[in-house]
Amino acid sequence: MIFRAFILFAVGVSLQTLPAAAEFRIAFDWSGLQLCTSGKPNVVPNPQFRVSGLPAGTRAVRFRLKDLDVPQYDHGGGWVEMSSDGTVPAGVFTYKSPCPPGAVHDYEWTAVAKTKTGGGKTLATAKAQRKYPE
């Protein structure tokens, strides 16, 4: 019984000392985006994204924009094959820009890490929010 308790304790201690996997995160900004408040979005190039904590096995990331104030509107997004430096350059895909009609809305980019472009297994999801216009 004492031996079993020691083993359980040892396993618990060793698991606590393992480094935690980095959390999958994305960041972006609206730099260079032409002001739009007409309610009629433009088709524009994606902003630059900074990606960190990309899960092992990730081959591609699917980005999608959502207006949290009008969630049924499809702003679109795109697939990106990830590079090792964690940067997604501006202009890799196009989407419908934020363009709230005369108000400030909350927008959210969602990034889904996948094992292959166009599908595959989902490895992790990250989100980043911003107001527009800021």
Tab-separated table of N, CA, C and O in Angstrom:
chain	number	residue	atom	x	y	z
A	1	MET	N	0.822	-1.194	0.000
A	1	MET	CA	0.000	0.000	0.000
A	1	MET	C	0.865	1.256	0.000
A	1	MET	O	0.585	2.195	-0.706
A	2	ILE	N	1.939	1.231	0.818
A	2	ILE	CA	2.840	2.383	0.867
A	2	ILE	C	3.538	2.544	-0.480
A	2	ILE	O	3.685	3.653	-0.982
A	3	PHE	N	3.948	1.436	-1.109
A	3	PHE	CA	4.603	1.477	-2.405
A	3	PHE	C	3.679	2.106	-3.455
A	3	PHE	O	4.098	2.950	-4.234
A	4	ARG	N	2.399	1.707	-3.459
A	4	ARG	CA	1.416	2.253	-4.419
A	4	ARG	C	1.255	3.754	-4.213
A	4	ARG	O	1.231	4.529	-5.175
A	5	ALA	N	1.170	4.194	-2.963
A	5	ALA	CA	1.040	5.621	-2.671
A	5	ALA	C	2.269	6.376	-3.163
A	5	ALA	O	2.166	7.477	-3.715
A	6	PHE	N	3.473	5.792	-2.986
A	6	PHE	CA	4.702	6.432	-3.436
A	6	PHE	C	4.697	6.581	-4.961
A	6	PHE	O	5.060	7.622	-5.492
A	7	ILE	N	4.289	5.537	-5.659
A	7	ILE	CA	4.232	5.581	-7.129
A	7	ILE	C	3.272	6.666	-7.586
A	7	ILE	O	3.600	7.464	-8.464
A	8	LEU	N	2.086	6.733	-7.019
A	8	LEU	CA	1.107	7.761	-7.396
A	8	LEU	C	1.662	9.152	-7.117
A	8	LEU	O	1.510	10.071	-7.921
A	9	PHE	N	2.346	9.317	-5.973
A	9	PHE	CA	2.948	10.597	-5.635
A	9	PHE	C	4.040	10.959	-6.650
A	9	PHE	O	4.098	12.070	-7.157
A	10	ALA	N	4.910	9.999	-6.989
A	10	ALA	CA	6.008	10.231	-7.924
A	10	ALA	C	5.484	10.602	-9.307
A	10	ALA	O	6.005	11.508	-9.958
A	11	VAL	N	4.461	9.927	-9.766
A	11	VAL	CA	3.870	10.245	-11.072
A	11	VAL	C	3.287	11.655	-11.043
A	11	VAL	O	3.484	12.448	-11.955
A	12	GLY	N	2.586	11.993	-9.984
A	12	GLY	CA	2.006	13.331	-9.854
A	12	GLY	C	3.065	14.414	-9.851
A	12	GLY	O	2.932	15.434	-10.519
A	13	VAL	N	4.168	14.213	-9.152
A	13	VAL	CA	5.254	15.188	-9.111
A	13	VAL	C	5.886	15.327	-10.484
A	13	VAL	O	6.132	16.427	-10.963
A	14	SER	N	6.139	14.211	-11.176
A	14	SER	CA	6.784	14.297	-12.482
A	14	SER	C	5.884	14.994	-13.502
A	14	SER	O	6.363	15.736	-14.337
A	15	LEU	N	4.575	14.794	-13.443
A	15	LEU	CA	3.672	15.483	-14.368
A	15	LEU	C	3.640	16.973	-14.089
A	15	LEU	O	3.524	17.783	-14.998
A	16	GLN	N	3.756	17.361	-12.838
A	16	GLN	CA	3.741	18.777	-12.498
A	16	GLN	C	5.007	19.485	-12.950
A	16	GLN	O	5.008	20.683	-13.150
A	17	THR	N	6.096	18.770	-13.116
A	17	THR	CA	7.352	19.399	-13.507
A	17	THR	C	7.547	19.462	-15.016
A	17	THR	O	8.485	20.087	-15.483
A	18	LEU	N	6.669	18.824	-15.796
A	18	LEU	CA	6.766	18.911	-17.250
A	18	LEU	C	6.385	20.313	-17.690
A	18	LEU	O	5.439	20.903	-17.172
A	19	PRO	N	7.079	20.885	-18.659
A	19	PRO	CA	6.701	22.214	-19.129
A	19	PRO	C	5.347	22.156	-19.831
A	19	PRO	O	5.062	21.211	-20.564
A	20	ALA	N	4.524	23.143	-19.581
A	20	ALA	CA	3.210	23.205	-20.220
A	20	ALA	C	3.380	23.601	-21.681
A	20	ALA	O	4.276	24.376	-22.026
A	21	ALA	N	2.540	23.056	-22.530
A	21	ALA	CA	2.554	23.439	-23.937
A	21	ALA	C	2.096	24.893	-24.045
A	21	ALA	O	1.228	25.337	-23.306
A	22	ALA	N	2.709	25.635	-24.962
A	22	ALA	CA	2.325	27.030	-25.163
A	22	ALA	C	0.893	27.093	-25.678
A	22	ALA	O	0.472	26.262	-26.474
A	23	GLU	N	0.180	28.085	-25.218
A	23	GLU	CA	-1.201	28.264	-25.653
A	23	GLU	C	-1.222	28.851	-27.065
A	23	GLU	O	-0.481	29.794	-27.364
A	24	PHE	N	-2.065	28.302	-27.929
A	24	PHE	CA	-2.223	28.785	-29.302
A	24	PHE	C	-2.888	30.157	-29.248
A	24	PHE	O	-3.979	30.303	-28.690
A	25	ARG	N	-2.230	31.175	-29.811
A	25	ARG	CA	-2.751	32.549	-29.795
A	25	ARG	C	-2.534	33.223	-31.147
A	25	ARG	O	-1.592	32.889	-31.861
A	26	ILE	N	-3.394	34.193	-31.430
A	26	ILE	CA	-3.215	35.034	-32.611
A	26	ILE	C	-3.362	36.493	-32.188
A	26	ILE	O	-4.018	36.799	-31.190
A	27	ALA	N	-2.739	37.381	-32.958
A	27	ALA	CA	-2.870	38.817	-32.755
A	27	ALA	C	-2.894	39.472	-34.130
A	27	ALA	O	-2.324	38.953	-35.083
A	28	PHE	N	-3.571	40.608	-34.217
A	28	PHE	CA	-3.678	41.348	-35.481
A	28	PHE	C	-3.985	42.801	-35.157
A	28	PHE	O	-4.287	43.152	-34.021
A	29	ASP	N	-3.921	43.648	-36.184
A	29	ASP	CA	-4.428	45.022	-36.036
A	29	ASP	C	-5.007	45.471	-37.372
A	29	ASP	O	-4.850	44.802	-38.382
A	30	TRP	N	-5.703	46.579	-37.319
A	30	TRP	CA	-6.381	47.070	-38.523
A	30	TRP	C	-5.505	48.036	-39.309
A	30	TRP	O	-5.999	48.752	-40.179
A	31	SER	N	-4.218	48.125	-39.060
A	31	SER	CA	-3.329	49.069	-39.745
A	31	SER	C	-3.492	49.000	-41.259
A	31	SER	O	-3.483	47.923	-41.845
A	32	GLY	N	-3.643	50.168	-41.859
A	32	GLY	CA	-3.732	50.243	-43.308
A	32	GLY	C	-5.107	49.954	-43.884
A	32	GLY	O	-5.316	50.089	-45.086
A	33	LEU	N	-6.055	49.561	-43.045
A	33	LEU	CA	-7.401	49.271	-43.538
A	33	LEU	C	-8.152	50.577	-43.762
A	33	LEU	O	-8.246	51.404	-42.860
A	34	GLN	N	-8.663	50.772	-44.985
A	34	GLN	CA	-9.408	51.981	-45.307
A	34	GLN	C	-10.672	52.040	-44.464
A	34	GLN	O	-11.398	51.050	-44.350
A	35	LEU	N	-10.952	53.203	-43.866
A	35	LEU	CA	-12.130	53.381	-43.028
A	35	LEU	C	-13.395	53.060	-43.814
A	35	LEU	O	-13.575	53.511	-44.941
A	36	CYS	N	-14.267	52.264	-43.221
A	36	CYS	CA	-15.536	51.892	-43.846
A	36	CYS	C	-16.607	51.867	-42.757
A	36	CYS	O	-16.514	51.093	-41.806
A	37	THR	N	-17.612	52.732	-42.911
A	37	THR	CA	-18.728	52.773	-41.949
A	37	THR	C	-20.073	52.861	-42.659
A	37	THR	O	-21.064	53.273	-42.072
A	38	SER	N	-20.113	52.432	-43.919
A	38	SER	CA	-21.333	52.514	-44.719
A	38	SER	C	-22.249	51.309	-44.546
A	38	SER	O	-23.398	51.333	-44.974
A	39	GLY	N	-21.741	50.248	-43.953
A	39	GLY	CA	-22.513	49.008	-43.871
A	39	GLY	C	-22.356	48.140	-45.107
A	39	GLY	O	-22.974	47.083	-45.210
A	40	LYS	N	-21.515	48.578	-46.065
A	40	LYS	CA	-21.275	47.817	-47.294
A	40	LYS	C	-19.785	47.475	-47.355
A	40	LYS	O	-18.983	48.238	-47.880
A	41	PRO	N	-19.399	46.317	-46.801
A	41	PRO	CA	-17.986	45.954	-46.723
A	41	PRO	C	-17.309	45.861	-48.082
A	41	PRO	O	-17.926	45.535	-49.088
A	42	ASN	N	-16.014	46.166	-48.073
A	42	ASN	CA	-15.163	46.013	-49.247
A	42	ASN	C	-14.468	44.657	-49.174
A	42	ASN	O	-14.270	44.115	-48.093
A	43	VAL	N	-14.073	44.117	-50.316
A	43	VAL	CA	-13.236	42.926	-50.323
A	43	VAL	C	-11.803	43.434	-50.211
A	43	VAL	O	-11.347	44.228	-51.038
A	44	VAL	N	-11.124	43.004	-49.152
A	44	VAL	CA	-9.802	43.537	-48.829
A	44	VAL	C	-8.829	42.395	-48.504
A	44	VAL	O	-9.250	41.282	-48.177
A	45	PRO	N	-7.514	42.684	-48.561
A	45	PRO	CA	-6.534	41.676	-48.155
A	45	PRO	C	-6.521	41.524	-46.626
A	45	PRO	O	-6.782	42.482	-45.902
A	46	ASN	N	-6.215	40.323	-46.183
A	46	ASN	CA	-6.150	40.067	-44.744
A	46	ASN	C	-5.095	40.942	-44.061
A	46	ASN	O	-4.115	41.336	-44.688
A	47	PRO	N	-5.295	41.221	-42.773
A	47	PRO	CA	-4.239	41.901	-42.029
A	47	PRO	C	-3.103	40.929	-41.736
A	47	PRO	O	-3.267	39.715	-41.897
A	48	GLN	N	-1.971	41.462	-41.298
A	48	GLN	CA	-0.890	40.582	-40.853
A	48	GLN	C	-1.304	39.985	-39.516
A	48	GLN	O	-1.855	40.665	-38.663
A	49	PHE	N	-1.060	38.685	-39.353
A	49	PHE	CA	-1.338	37.996	-38.096
A	49	PHE	C	-0.021	37.559	-37.475
A	49	PHE	O	0.911	37.176	-38.182
A	50	ARG	N	0.030	37.600	-36.161
A	50	ARG	CA	1.131	37.003	-35.408
A	50	ARG	C	0.558	35.800	-34.693
A	50	ARG	O	-0.449	35.897	-33.993
A	51	VAL	N	1.178	34.652	-34.901
A	51	VAL	CA	0.690	33.384	-34.360
A	51	VAL	C	1.742	32.853	-33.387
A	51	VAL	O	2.925	32.846	-33.697
A	52	SER	N	1.291	32.402	-32.220
A	52	SER	CA	2.217	31.781	-31.263
A	52	SER	C	1.581	30.526	-30.683
A	52	SER	O	0.361	30.380	-30.693
A	53	GLY	N	2.428	29.630	-30.200
A	53	GLY	CA	1.937	28.397	-29.595
A	53	GLY	C	1.277	27.464	-30.581
A	53	GLY	O	0.383	26.693	-30.225
A	54	LEU	N	1.700	27.509	-31.831
A	54	LEU	CA	1.118	26.653	-32.862
A	54	LEU	C	1.312	25.186	-32.484
A	54	LEU	O	2.421	24.768	-32.196
A	55	PRO	N	0.240	24.401	-32.441
A	55	PRO	CA	0.366	22.996	-32.039
A	55	PRO	C	1.230	22.182	-33.004
A	55	PRO	O	1.224	22.430	-34.211
A	56	ALA	N	1.945	21.217	-32.454
A	56	ALA	CA	2.738	20.304	-33.281
A	56	ALA	C	1.818	19.609	-34.280
A	56	ALA	O	0.690	19.262	-33.954
A	57	GLY	N	2.282	19.444	-35.492
A	57	GLY	CA	1.492	18.779	-36.526
A	57	GLY	C	0.651	19.724	-37.361
A	57	GLY	O	0.002	19.310	-38.318
A	58	THR	N	0.647	21.016	-37.028
A	58	THR	CA	-0.142	21.990	-37.792
A	58	THR	C	0.485	22.189	-39.163
A	58	THR	O	1.677	22.437	-39.284
A	59	ARG	N	-0.325	22.066	-40.186
A	59	ARG	CA	0.123	22.324	-41.554
A	59	ARG	C	-0.541	23.582	-42.112
A	59	ARG	O	0.012	24.243	-42.979
A	60	ALA	N	-1.749	23.880	-41.628
A	60	ALA	CA	-2.487	25.028	-42.138
A	60	ALA	C	-3.385	25.587	-41.038
A	60	ALA	O	-3.725	24.889	-40.085
A	61	VAL	N	-3.745	26.870	-41.205
A	61	VAL	CA	-4.655	27.522	-40.269
A	61	VAL	C	-5.763	28.176	-41.073
A	61	VAL	O	-5.514	28.821	-42.099
A	62	ARG	N	-6.992	27.983	-40.617
A	62	ARG	CA	-8.172	28.588	-41.243
A	62	ARG	C	-8.551	29.821	-40.436
A	62	ARG	O	-8.803	29.730	-39.233
A	63	PHE	N	-8.554	30.994	-41.083
A	63	PHE	CA	-8.932	32.252	-40.442
A	63	PHE	C	-10.330	32.654	-40.899
A	63	PHE	O	-10.648	32.553	-42.087
A	64	ARG	N	-11.158	33.122	-39.942
A	64	ARG	CA	-12.502	33.622	-40.259
A	64	ARG	C	-12.790	34.843	-39.403
A	64	ARG	O	-12.452	34.869	-38.219
A	65	LEU	N	-13.441	35.842	-40.020
A	65	LEU	CA	-13.821	37.056	-39.301
A	65	LEU	C	-15.308	37.039	-39.002
A	65	LEU	O	-16.118	36.679	-39.867
A	66	LYS	N	-15.649	37.437	-37.777
A	66	LYS	CA	-17.053	37.528	-37.373
A	66	LYS	C	-17.302	38.886	-36.727
A	66	LYS	O	-16.501	39.353	-35.916
A	67	ASP	N	-18.404	39.522	-37.111
A	67	ASP	CA	-18.886	40.728	-36.444
A	67	ASP	C	-19.735	40.247	-35.275
A	67	ASP	O	-20.799	39.661	-35.477
A	68	LEU	N	-19.274	40.446	-34.064
A	68	LEU	CA	-19.991	39.933	-32.896
A	68	LEU	C	-21.325	40.641	-32.674
A	68	LEU	O	-22.198	40.119	-31.996
A	69	ASP	N	-21.490	41.831	-33.294
A	69	ASP	CA	-22.760	42.547	-33.192
A	69	ASP	C	-23.761	42.102	-34.263
A	69	ASP	O	-24.960	42.333	-34.127
A	70	VAL	N	-23.261	41.508	-35.346
A	70	VAL	CA	-24.105	40.966	-36.421
A	70	VAL	C	-23.504	39.613	-36.818
A	70	VAL	O	-22.928	39.464	-37.902
A	71	PRO	N	-23.614	38.609	-35.944
A	71	PRO	CA	-22.899	37.340	-36.160
A	71	PRO	C	-23.357	36.542	-37.377
A	71	PRO	O	-22.612	35.691	-37.865
A	72	GLN	N	-24.541	36.804	-37.894
A	72	GLN	CA	-25.021	36.050	-39.056
A	72	GLN	C	-24.388	36.514	-40.366
A	72	GLN	O	-24.466	35.821	-41.367
A	73	TYR	N	-23.714	37.680	-40.363
A	73	TYR	CA	-23.080	38.164	-41.584
A	73	TYR	C	-21.769	37.422	-41.806
A	73	TYR	O	-20.930	37.335	-40.920
A	74	ASP	N	-21.559	36.899	-43.009
A	74	ASP	CA	-20.361	36.128	-43.330
A	74	ASP	C	-19.298	37.042	-43.934
A	74	ASP	O	-19.403	37.452	-45.086
A	75	HIS	N	-18.269	37.352	-43.149
A	75	HIS	CA	-17.153	38.173	-43.628
A	75	HIS	C	-16.108	37.334	-44.351
A	75	HIS	O	-15.212	37.877	-44.980
A	76	GLY	N	-16.210	36.018	-44.219
A	76	GLY	CA	-15.273	35.139	-44.904
A	76	GLY	C	-13.938	35.035	-44.192
A	76	GLY	O	-13.807	35.353	-43.012
A	77	GLY	N	-12.957	34.589	-44.927
A	77	GLY	CA	-11.623	34.355	-44.381
A	77	GLY	C	-10.820	33.541	-45.367
A	77	GLY	O	-11.106	33.567	-46.568
A	78	GLY	N	-9.841	32.808	-44.878
A	78	GLY	CA	-9.023	32.014	-45.787
A	78	GLY	C	-8.114	31.038	-45.075
A	78	GLY	O	-7.949	31.085	-43.858
A	79	TRP	N	-7.544	30.147	-45.882
A	79	TRP	CA	-6.591	29.133	-45.413
A	79	TRP	C	-5.181	29.655	-45.622
A	79	TRP	O	-4.874	30.275	-46.638
A	80	VAL	N	-4.310	29.344	-44.657
A	80	VAL	CA	-2.913	29.744	-44.755
A	80	VAL	C	-2.044	28.559	-44.362
A	80	VAL	O	-2.273	27.950	-43.318
A	81	GLU	N	-1.082	28.215	-45.213
A	81	GLU	CA	-0.081	27.218	-44.826
A	81	GLU	C	0.923	27.948	-43.954
A	81	GLU	O	1.458	28.983	-44.343
A	82	MET	N	1.162	27.423	-42.765
A	82	MET	CA	1.950	28.134	-41.766
A	82	MET	C	3.451	28.000	-42.004
A	82	MET	O	3.954	26.950	-42.357
A	83	SER	N	4.143	29.121	-41.758
A	83	SER	CA	5.606	29.124	-41.783
A	83	SER	C	6.095	28.954	-40.346
A	83	SER	O	5.327	29.094	-39.396
A	84	SER	N	7.356	28.681	-40.197
A	84	SER	CA	7.891	28.427	-38.858
A	84	SER	C	8.057	29.694	-38.029
A	84	SER	O	8.176	29.623	-36.825
A	85	ASP	N	8.047	30.884	-38.660
A	85	ASP	CA	8.269	32.105	-37.884
A	85	ASP	C	7.006	32.646	-37.216
A	85	ASP	O	7.062	33.615	-36.467
A	86	GLY	N	5.842	32.038	-37.484
A	86	GLY	CA	4.618	32.453	-36.815
A	86	GLY	C	3.994	33.725	-37.350
A	86	GLY	O	3.143	34.322	-36.700
A	87	THR	N	4.402	34.150	-38.534
A	87	THR	CA	3.827	35.360	-39.122
A	87	THR	C	3.024	34.992	-40.356
A	87	THR	O	3.478	34.214	-41.186
A	88	VAL	N	1.827	35.552	-40.441
A	88	VAL	CA	1.016	35.431	-41.651
A	88	VAL	C	1.029	36.816	-42.287
A	88	VAL	O	0.496	37.769	-41.717
A	89	PRO	N	1.676	36.961	-43.440
A	89	PRO	CA	1.757	38.276	-44.059
A	89	PRO	C	0.394	38.792	-44.501
A	89	PRO	O	-0.525	38.016	-44.782
A	90	ALA	N	0.273	40.102	-44.567
A	90	ALA	CA	-0.939	40.727	-45.103
A	90	ALA	C	-1.077	40.329	-46.567
A	90	ALA	O	-0.087	40.164	-47.271
A	91	GLY	N	-2.308	40.150	-47.023
A	91	GLY	CA	-2.573	39.903	-48.428
A	91	GLY	C	-2.519	38.468	-48.893
A	91	GLY	O	-2.545	38.208	-50.087
A	92	VAL	N	-2.478	37.506	-47.982
A	92	VAL	CA	-2.440	36.094	-48.368
A	92	VAL	C	-3.821	35.618	-48.830
A	92	VAL	O	-3.931	34.758	-49.689
A	93	PHE	N	-4.870	36.189	-48.268
A	93	PHE	CA	-6.242	35.877	-48.684
A	93	PHE	C	-7.071	37.154	-48.597
A	93	PHE	O	-6.606	38.165	-48.067
A	94	THR	N	-8.264	37.129	-49.156
A	94	THR	CA	-9.162	38.282	-49.067
A	94	THR	C	-10.401	37.909	-48.259
A	94	THR	O	-10.747	36.728	-48.136
A	95	TYR	N	-11.046	38.935	-47.730
A	95	TYR	CA	-12.266	38.771	-46.932
A	95	TYR	C	-13.068	40.061	-47.043
A	95	TYR	O	-12.585	41.056	-47.611
A	96	LYS	N	-14.261	40.062	-46.515
A	96	LYS	CA	-15.098	41.269	-46.506
A	96	LYS	C	-14.745	42.071	-45.260
A	96	LYS	O	-14.865	41.583	-44.135
A	97	SER	N	-14.327	43.306	-45.479
A	97	SER	CA	-13.819	44.153	-44.403
A	97	SER	C	-14.868	44.438	-43.330
A	97	SER	O	-16.066	44.343	-43.581
A	98	PRO	N	-14.405	44.834	-42.141
A	98	PRO	CA	-15.354	45.354	-41.166
A	98	PRO	C	-15.922	46.654	-41.735
A	98	PRO	O	-15.188	47.422	-42.369
A	99	CYS	N	-17.186	46.880	-41.550
A	99	CYS	CA	-17.823	48.074	-42.108
A	99	CYS	C	-19.165	48.323	-41.425
A	99	CYS	O	-20.214	48.304	-42.069
A	100	PRO	N	-19.160	48.568	-40.112
A	100	PRO	CA	-20.418	48.766	-39.404
A	100	PRO	C	-21.094	50.057	-39.853
A	100	PRO	O	-20.420	51.058	-40.085
A	101	PRO	N	-22.404	50.060	-39.996
A	101	PRO	CA	-23.123	51.246	-40.470
A	101	PRO	C	-23.195	52.337	-39.397
A	101	PRO	O	-24.088	52.345	-38.553
A	102	GLY	N	-22.211	53.239	-39.425
A	102	GLY	CA	-22.224	54.404	-38.545
A	102	GLY	C	-22.083	54.098	-37.066
A	102	GLY	O	-22.544	54.873	-36.239
A	103	ALA	N	-21.467	53.007	-36.705
A	103	ALA	CA	-21.320	52.636	-35.291
A	103	ALA	C	-19.988	51.915	-35.101
A	103	ALA	O	-19.281	51.633	-36.059
A	104	VAL	N	-19.687	51.609	-33.864
A	104	VAL	CA	-18.515	50.797	-33.548
A	104	VAL	C	-19.011	49.395	-33.227
A	104	VAL	O	-19.939	49.227	-32.443
A	105	HIS	N	-18.417	48.393	-33.881
A	105	HIS	CA	-18.778	46.994	-33.625
A	105	HIS	C	-17.562	46.246	-33.094
A	105	HIS	O	-16.423	46.652	-33.310
A	106	ASP	N	-17.835	45.132	-32.430
A	106	ASP	CA	-16.785	44.231	-31.969
A	106	ASP	C	-16.612	43.127	-33.001
A	106	ASP	O	-17.586	42.482	-33.395
A	107	TYR	N	-15.361	42.916	-33.435
A	107	TYR	CA	-15.034	41.896	-34.428
A	107	TYR	C	-14.098	40.865	-33.820
A	107	TYR	O	-13.300	41.182	-32.948
A	108	GLU	N	-14.209	39.637	-34.321
A	108	GLU	CA	-13.387	38.559	-33.798
A	108	GLU	C	-12.846	37.707	-34.937
A	108	GLU	O	-13.610	37.210	-35.753
A	109	TRP	N	-11.521	37.570	-34.978
A	109	TRP	CA	-10.881	36.618	-35.870
A	109	TRP	C	-10.755	35.306	-35.116
A	109	TRP	O	-10.349	35.287	-33.952
A	110	THR	N	-11.112	34.214	-35.776
A	110	THR	CA	-10.920	32.875	-35.234
A	110	THR	C	-9.927	32.158	-36.137
A	110	THR	O	-10.043	32.211	-37.363
A	111	ALA	N	-8.952	31.519	-35.515
A	111	ALA	CA	-7.957	30.737	-36.244
A	111	ALA	C	-8.043	29.296	-35.761
A	111	ALA	O	-8.041	29.039	-34.558
A	112	VAL	N	-8.162	28.369	-36.706
A	112	VAL	CA	-8.252	26.947	-36.375
A	112	VAL	C	-7.045	26.242	-36.990
A	112	VAL	O	-6.880	26.245	-38.204
A	113	ALA	N	-6.206	25.682	-36.119
A	113	ALA	CA	-5.015	24.939	-36.568
A	113	ALA	C	-5.460	23.553	-37.030
A	113	ALA	O	-6.160	22.845	-36.318
A	114	LYS	N	-5.042	23.170	-38.237
A	114	LYS	CA	-5.452	21.900	-38.842
A	114	LYS	C	-4.242	21.112	-39.321
A	114	LYS	O	-3.177	21.665	-39.564
A	115	THR	N	-4.448	19.823	-39.504
A	115	THR	CA	-3.369	18.953	-39.976
A	115	THR	C	-3.160	19.035	-41.481
A	115	THR	O	-2.147	18.555	-41.989
A	116	LYS	N	-4.114	19.616	-42.212
A	116	LYS	CA	-3.916	19.824	-43.646
A	116	LYS	C	-4.786	20.965	-44.134
A	116	LYS	O	-5.797	21.308	-43.514
A	117	THR	N	-4.384	21.568	-45.259
A	117	THR	CA	-5.143	22.658	-45.857
A	117	THR	C	-6.487	22.130	-46.347
A	117	THR	O	-6.548	21.078	-46.980
A	118	GLY	N	-7.535	22.857	-46.045
A	118	GLY	CA	-8.866	22.477	-46.488
A	118	GLY	C	-9.556	21.458	-45.605
A	118	GLY	O	-10.657	21.028	-45.905
A	119	GLY	N	-8.934	21.064	-44.511
A	119	GLY	CA	-9.582	20.082	-43.641
A	119	GLY	C	-8.601	19.428	-42.703
A	119	GLY	O	-7.718	20.073	-42.168
A	120	GLY	N	-8.762	18.143	-42.526
A	120	GLY	CA	-7.902	17.434	-41.592
A	120	GLY	C	-8.394	17.567	-40.167
A	120	GLY	O	-9.458	18.109	-39.895
A	121	LYS	N	-7.583	17.093	-39.267
A	121	LYS	CA	-7.919	17.102	-37.851
A	121	LYS	C	-7.716	18.504	-37.267
A	121	LYS	O	-6.736	19.175	-37.567
A	122	THR	N	-8.657	18.945	-36.423
A	122	THR	CA	-8.516	20.208	-35.705
A	122	THR	C	-7.598	19.985	-34.516
A	122	THR	O	-7.838	19.101	-33.699
A	123	LEU	N	-6.546	20.806	-34.429
A	123	LEU	CA	-5.577	20.681	-33.347
A	123	LEU	C	-5.803	21.703	-32.235
A	123	LEU	O	-5.547	21.415	-31.074
A	124	ALA	N	-6.250	22.905	-32.593
A	124	ALA	CA	-6.493	23.952	-31.597
A	124	ALA	C	-7.216	25.117	-32.262
A	124	ALA	O	-7.202	25.247	-33.488
A	125	THR	N	-7.819	25.960	-31.437
A	125	THR	CA	-8.517	27.158	-31.909
A	125	THR	C	-8.051	28.354	-31.085
A	125	THR	O	-7.893	28.248	-29.868
A	126	ALA	N	-7.827	29.483	-31.763
A	126	ALA	CA	-7.443	30.729	-31.090
A	126	ALA	C	-8.346	31.844	-31.594
A	126	ALA	O	-8.820	31.797	-32.739
A	127	LYS	N	-8.584	32.838	-30.743
A	127	LYS	CA	-9.437	33.976	-31.117
A	127	LYS	C	-8.789	35.272	-30.673
A	127	LYS	O	-8.073	35.305	-29.676
A	128	ALA	N	-9.054	36.330	-31.440
A	128	ALA	CA	-8.588	37.671	-31.082
A	128	ALA	C	-9.687	38.656	-31.465
A	128	ALA	O	-10.239	38.576	-32.564
A	129	GLN	N	-9.995	39.591	-30.573
A	129	GLN	CA	-11.061	40.567	-30.800
A	129	GLN	C	-10.518	41.984	-30.842
A	129	GLN	O	-9.535	42.308	-30.211
A	130	ARG	N	-11.248	42.828	-31.595
A	130	ARG	CA	-10.965	44.264	-31.673
A	130	ARG	C	-12.235	44.985	-32.029
A	130	ARG	O	-13.107	44.435	-32.693
A	131	LYS	N	-12.281	46.225	-31.647
A	131	LYS	CA	-13.381	47.110	-32.077
A	131	LYS	C	-13.019	47.707	-33.419
A	131	LYS	O	-11.851	47.904	-33.734
A	132	TYR	N	-14.046	48.022	-34.217
A	132	TYR	CA	-13.834	48.729	-35.472
A	132	TYR	C	-15.023	49.641	-35.708
A	132	TYR	O	-16.149	49.203	-35.569
A	133	PRO	N	-14.763	50.914	-36.106
A	133	PRO	CA	-13.448	51.521	-36.055
A	133	PRO	C	-12.992	51.736	-34.603
A	133	PRO	O	-13.807	51.868	-33.715
A	134	GLU	N	-11.683	51.752	-34.438
A	134	GLU	CA	-11.109	51.913	-33.095
A	134	GLU	C	-11.140	53.355	-32.682
A	134	GLU	O	-11.064	54.247	-33.419
